[in-house]
Coordinates of C-alpha atoms in Angstrom, one line a residue:
X1 CA 4.1 -14.6 14.3
X2 CA 6.5 -12.1 12.7
X3 CA 4.6 -9.4 10.8
X4 CA 5.4 -6.2 8.9
X5 CA 3.4 -3.0 8.5
X6 CA 3.9 0.5 7.0
X7 CA 4.3 3.8 8.8
X8 CA 4.7 6.8 6.5
X9 CA 6.6 4.7 3.9
X10 CA 8.8 3.0 6.4
X11 CA 8.5 -0.8 6.9
X12 CA 8.3 -1.8 10.6
X13 CA 8.9 -5.3 11.8
X14 CA 6.8 -6.7 14.7
X15 CA 5.6 -9.8 16.5
X16 CA 1.9 -10.5 16.7
X17 CA 0.9 -12.8 19.6
X18 CA -2.7 -14.2 19.5
X19 CA -4.1 -16.0 22.4
X20 CA -5.8 -19.4 22.1
X21 CA -9.2 -18.1 23.2
X22 CA -11.5 -17.5 20.3
X23 CA -11.8 -13.9 19.1
X24 CA -12.1 -11.2 18.4
X25 CA -10.0 -10.2 21.5
X26 CA -8.9 -6.8 22.9
X27 CA -5.6 -5.8 21.5
X28 CA -2.5 -4.1 23.0
X29 CA 0.2 -2.1 21.3
X30 CA 3.7 -1.9 23.2
X31 CA 6.5 0.6 23.1
X32 CA 9.6 0.2 25.2
X33 CA 12.9 1.4 26.5
X34 CA 15.4 3.7 25.0
X35 CA 17.5 1.8 22.5
X36 CA 15.3 -1.3 23.1
X37 CA 14.0 -3.8 20.5
X38 CA 11.0 -5.9 20.4
X39 CA 12.4 -9.1 21.6
X40 CA 13.7 -7.6 24.8
X41 CA 11.5 -6.0 27.4
X42 CA 8.4 -5.5 25.2
X43 CA 8.6 -9.0 24.0
X44 CA 8.4 -10.4 27.5
X45 CA 5.4 -8.3 28.4
X46 CA 3.7 -8.8 25.2
X47 CA 4.1 -12.6 25.7
X48 CA 2.9 -12.5 29.3
X49 CA -0.2 -10.5 28.5
X50 CA -1.0 -12.5 25.4
X51 CA -1.4 -15.4 27.8
X52 CA -4.0 -13.3 29.7
X53 CA -6.1 -13.3 26.6
X54 CA -4.9 -10.1 24.7
X55 CA -3.7 -10.0 21.2
X56 CA -0.4 -8.1 21.5
X57 CA 1.8 -6.3 19.1
X58 CA 5.4 -5.6 20.0
X59 CA 7.4 -4.0 17.2
X60 CA 10.7 -2.2 16.4
X61 CA 10.3 1.5 16.0
X62 CA 11.7 3.3 13.0
X63 CA 15.5 3.4 13.0
X64 CA 15.8 0.4 15.5
X65 CA 16.1 -3.3 15.2
X66 CA 14.7 -4.9 12.1
X67 CA 12.6 -1.9 11.1
X68 CA 13.6 0.6 8.4
X69 CA 14.5 4.2 8.8
X70 CA 17.5 6.4 8.9
X71 CA 19.8 7.3 10.6
X72 CA 20.1 4.0 12.4
X73 CA 19.9 3.9 16.1
X74 CA 18.3 7.4 16.3
X75 CA 15.6 8.5 18.7
X76 CA 12.7 10.2 16.8
X77 CA 9.9 11.1 19.2
X78 CA 7.5 12.4 16.6
X79 CA 8.3 9.3 14.5
X80 CA 7.5 7.0 17.3
X81 CA 4.0 8.5 17.7
X82 CA 3.5 7.9 13.9
X83 CA 4.7 4.4 14.4
X84 CA 2.3 3.8 17.3
X85 CA -0.7 5.2 15.2
X86 CA 0.2 2.8 12.3
X87 CA 0.5 -0.1 14.8
X88 CA -3.1 0.6 16.1
X89 CA -4.2 0.7 12.4
X90 CA -2.6 -2.6 11.8
X91 CA -4.2 -4.2 14.9
X92 CA -7.6 -2.9 13.9
X93 CA -7.2 -4.6 10.6
X94 CA -6.7 -8.1 12.1
X95 CA -9.8 -10.3 12.3
X96 CA -8.4 -11.6 15.7
X97 CA -8.8 -8.2 17.3
X98 CA -11.8 -6.2 18.6
X99 CA -10.9 -2.8 17.1
X100 CA -13.0 -1.0 19.7
X101 CA -10.9 -2.4 22.5
X102 CA -7.3 -1.2 21.9
X103 CA -4.9 -0.4 24.7
X104 CA -1.3 0.9 24.7
X105 CA 1.4 -0.3 27.1
X106 CA 4.6 1.6 27.5
X107 CA 7.6 0.5 29.5
X108 CA 10.5 2.8 30.5
X109 CA 10.9 5.6 28.0
X110 CA 7.9 4.0 26.2
X111 CA 5.8 4.9 29.2
X112 CA 5.9 8.5 28.3
X113 CA 5.3 7.8 24.6
X114 CA 2.4 5.7 25.3
X115 CA 0.9 8.3 27.6
X116 CA 1.2 11.1 25.0
X117 CA 0.0 8.9 22.3
X118 CA -3.1 7.7 24.1
X119 CA -4.0 11.2 25.1
X120 CA -4.4 12.3 21.5
X121 CA -5.6 9.0 19.8
X122 CA -9.3 8.4 20.2
X123 CA -9.0 4.7 19.0
X124 CA -6.9 3.9 22.2
X125 CA -9.2 3.3 25.1
X126 CA -6.7 2.7 28.0
X127 CA -3.1 3.5 29.0
X128 CA -0.6 1.5 31.1
X129 CA 2.8 2.6 32.0
X130 CA 5.4 0.3 33.6
X131 CA 8.6 1.8 35.1
X132 CA 7.8 4.8 32.9
X133 CA 9.9 7.7 32.0
X134 CA 7.6 10.6 31.7
X135 CA 10.1 13.1 30.2
X136 CA 9.5 16.7 30.2
X137 CA 12.0 19.7 29.7
X138 CA 11.2 21.3 33.0
X139 CA 12.5 18.4 35.0
X140 CA 15.4 17.8 32.6
X141 CA 16.8 21.4 32.9
X142 CA 16.7 21.3 36.7
X143 CA 19.4 18.5 36.7
X144 CA 21.9 19.9 34.2
X145 CA 23.4 22.9 32.5
X146 CA 20.6 22.8 30.0
X147 CA 21.8 25.6 27.7
X148 CA 25.3 24.1 27.5
X149 CA 23.9 20.7 26.6
X150 CA 21.7 22.2 23.9
X151 CA 24.7 24.1 22.6
X152 CA 26.9 21.0 22.4
X153 CA 24.2 18.9 20.8
X154 CA 23.4 21.7 18.4
X155 CA 27.0 21.6 17.2
X156 CA 26.7 17.9 16.6
X157 CA 23.7 18.6 14.4
X158 CA 25.3 21.4 12.5
X159 CA 28.2 19.2 11.7
X160 CA 25.8 16.6 10.3
X161 CA 23.7 19.3 8.5
X162 CA 27.0 20.3 6.7
X163 CA 27.5 16.9 5.4
X164 CA 29.5 15.2 8.2
X165 CA 28.8 11.7 9.3
X166 CA 26.2 10.8 11.8
X167 CA 27.9 10.9 15.2
X168 CA 27.4 7.9 17.6
X169 CA 28.2 6.9 21.2
X170 CA 27.8 3.7 23.1
X171 CA 24.3 3.0 24.4
X172 CA 25.8 1.4 27.6
X173 CA 29.2 1.2 29.1
X174 CA 30.4 0.2 32.7
X175 CA 32.9 3.1 32.5
X176 CA 33.3 6.0 30.3
X177 CA 30.9 7.8 28.0
X178 CA 27.5 6.3 27.1
X179 CA 24.0 7.3 26.6
X180 CA 23.1 5.1 29.6
X181 CA 26.3 4.9 31.6
X182 CA 27.0 2.7 34.7
X183 CA 26.6 -0.8 36.0
X184 CA 22.8 -1.0 36.0
X185 CA 22.0 -0.4 32.3
X186 CA 25.2 -2.6 31.3
X187 CA 23.8 -5.4 33.6
X188 CA 20.8 -5.7 31.2
X189 CA 22.0 -4.6 27.7
X190 CA 25.6 -5.5 28.0
X191 CA 25.1 -9.1 29.1
X192 CA 23.1 -12.1 28.1
X193 CA 20.0 -10.8 30.0
X194 CA 19.2 -8.4 27.1
X195 CA 20.9 -10.4 24.4
X196 CA 19.3 -9.8 20.9
X197 CA 20.6 -10.3 17.4
X198 CA 18.7 -7.0 16.6
X199 CA 20.2 -4.7 19.2
X200 CA 23.4 -2.7 18.8
X201 CA 25.3 -1.0 21.4
X202 CA 25.2 2.4 19.8
X203 CA 22.9 5.4 19.5
X204 CA 23.2 8.7 17.7
X205 CA 24.7 11.4 19.8
X206 CA 21.7 13.7 18.6
X207 CA 19.3 11.3 20.3
X208 CA 20.3 12.9 23.6
X209 CA 18.8 16.2 22.4
X210 CA 15.5 14.5 21.8
X211 CA 15.5 13.0 25.3
X212 CA 16.0 16.4 26.9
X213 CA 13.6 18.4 24.9
X214 CA 10.6 16.1 24.4
X215 CA 7.6 16.7 26.6
X216 CA 5.7 13.4 27.0
X217 CA 4.4 14.3 30.6
X218 CA 1.9 16.6 28.9
X219 CA -0.2 13.5 27.9
X220 CA -1.3 13.3 31.6
X221 CA -3.1 16.6 31.2
X222 CA -5.1 15.4 28.1
X223 CA -5.8 11.7 28.8
X224 CA -9.0 12.1 30.6
X225 CA -11.6 10.5 30.5
X226 CA -9.5 7.4 29.4
X227 CA -8.4 5.1 32.3
X228 CA -4.7 5.1 33.3
X229 CA -2.5 2.8 35.1
X230 CA 1.0 3.5 36.4
X231 CA 3.2 0.7 37.7
X232 CA 6.5 1.6 39.2
X233 CA 9.3 0.6 41.4
X234 CA 9.7 2.2 44.8
X235 CA 13.4 2.8 44.0
X236 CA 14.4 3.8 40.4
X237 CA 17.5 5.7 39.6
X238 CA 16.7 6.0 35.9
X239 CA 12.9 6.6 35.7
X240 CA 12.2 8.5 39.0
X241 CA 9.4 7.6 41.3
X242 CA 8.8 11.3 41.6
X243 CA 8.1 11.5 37.8
X244 CA 5.6 8.7 38.1
X245 CA 3.9 10.5 41.0
X246 CA 3.7 13.8 39.0
X247 CA 2.1 12.0 36.1
X248 CA -0.4 10.3 38.4
X249 CA -1.2 13.7 40.1
X250 CA -1.9 15.2 36.7
X251 CA -4.0 12.5 35.5
X252 CA -7.8 12.5 36.3
X253 CA -9.9 9.6 37.3
X254 CA -10.2 6.8 36.5
X255 CA -6.6 6.1 37.4
X256 CA -4.5 3.8 39.6
X257 CA -0.9 3.7 40.7
X258 CA 0.8 0.4 41.8
X259 CA 4.1 0.5 43.7
X260 CA 6.3 -2.6 43.2
X261 CA 9.0 -3.3 45.8
X262 CA 11.7 -3.2 43.3
X263 CA 15.0 -1.5 44.0
X264 CA 16.5 -1.2 40.5
X265 CA 14.9 0.1 37.3
X266 CA 15.8 -3.0 35.4
X267 CA 14.1 -5.3 38.0
X268 CA 11.0 -4.5 36.1
X269 CA 12.6 -5.5 32.8
X270 CA 13.0 -9.3 33.4
X271 CA 13.3 -10.0 37.2
X272 CA 10.9 -12.0 39.4
X273 CA 8.7 -11.6 41.3
X274 CA 8.6 -8.0 39.9
X275 CA 7.6 -8.8 36.3
X276 CA 4.8 -11.1 37.4
X277 CA 3.5 -8.4 39.8
X278 CA 3.5 -5.8 37.1
X279 CA 1.8 -8.2 34.7
X280 CA -0.9 -9.1 37.2
X281 CA -1.5 -5.5 38.0
X282 CA -1.8 -4.5 34.3
X283 CA -4.0 -7.5 33.6
X284 CA -6.3 -6.7 36.5
X285 CA -6.7 -3.1 35.4
X286 CA -7.3 -4.1 31.8
X287 CA -10.0 -6.5 32.7
X288 CA -11.8 -3.6 34.4
X289 CA -11.4 -1.1 31.6
X290 CA -10.8 -2.8 28.4

């Protein structure tokens, strides 16, 4: 069912899925890929895990999809953490949900947000990351001219601070400039695979600054003693297996890492048998710990 809830005065739109089994049931909050909206990857996993007996909430973060917030299509890391907090509050208010059994599931960029959120949110009892991007500035600066990137993006923000329009670039493109360039992101977002009436092929240019400066990996240092699951493809050009391994190393027990024989990042978005393998691994872990 479509629902709405408030996060700091911003109205967020979501889909609540309630299993047929009598409640109250454990609840799961989802956060997903960069530029993604709730009826894409998060919606797929939320539906599959609802069928496993969990009340699931997939929602559009502020600035994205059907949710409120300005500027549109802008990545707001701190805002996303506030959204997740409000989502947990909403779940705990529902009679179908056992408020003492709440987990958070993050996919792609959402994996990092879910990790950081769970680390500092006592109401969340378990974390699961699927094909996660566990961003941290140390890794980001090793693969680019970091100061040049900050300078260029700072100029964008200065123009906006002085009253200029919000600057955008395409989210995906087969060729040319885009936030996620190349064939693989386009194969999902630029085709019918990721089609959604609530998704737009644009993102603020300033969002790139957020991606290269946010430290979500730190959540791994603070999550203990909560259980953590990492599910990741053995080959992933966009969310590196090395990042998943680092997050796993920094986590304390109880923890589990499950490697899926996927060769592309987007295999874990919607392709079989990879999605089923990820769902089964997640459901099995949640049965043990939630």
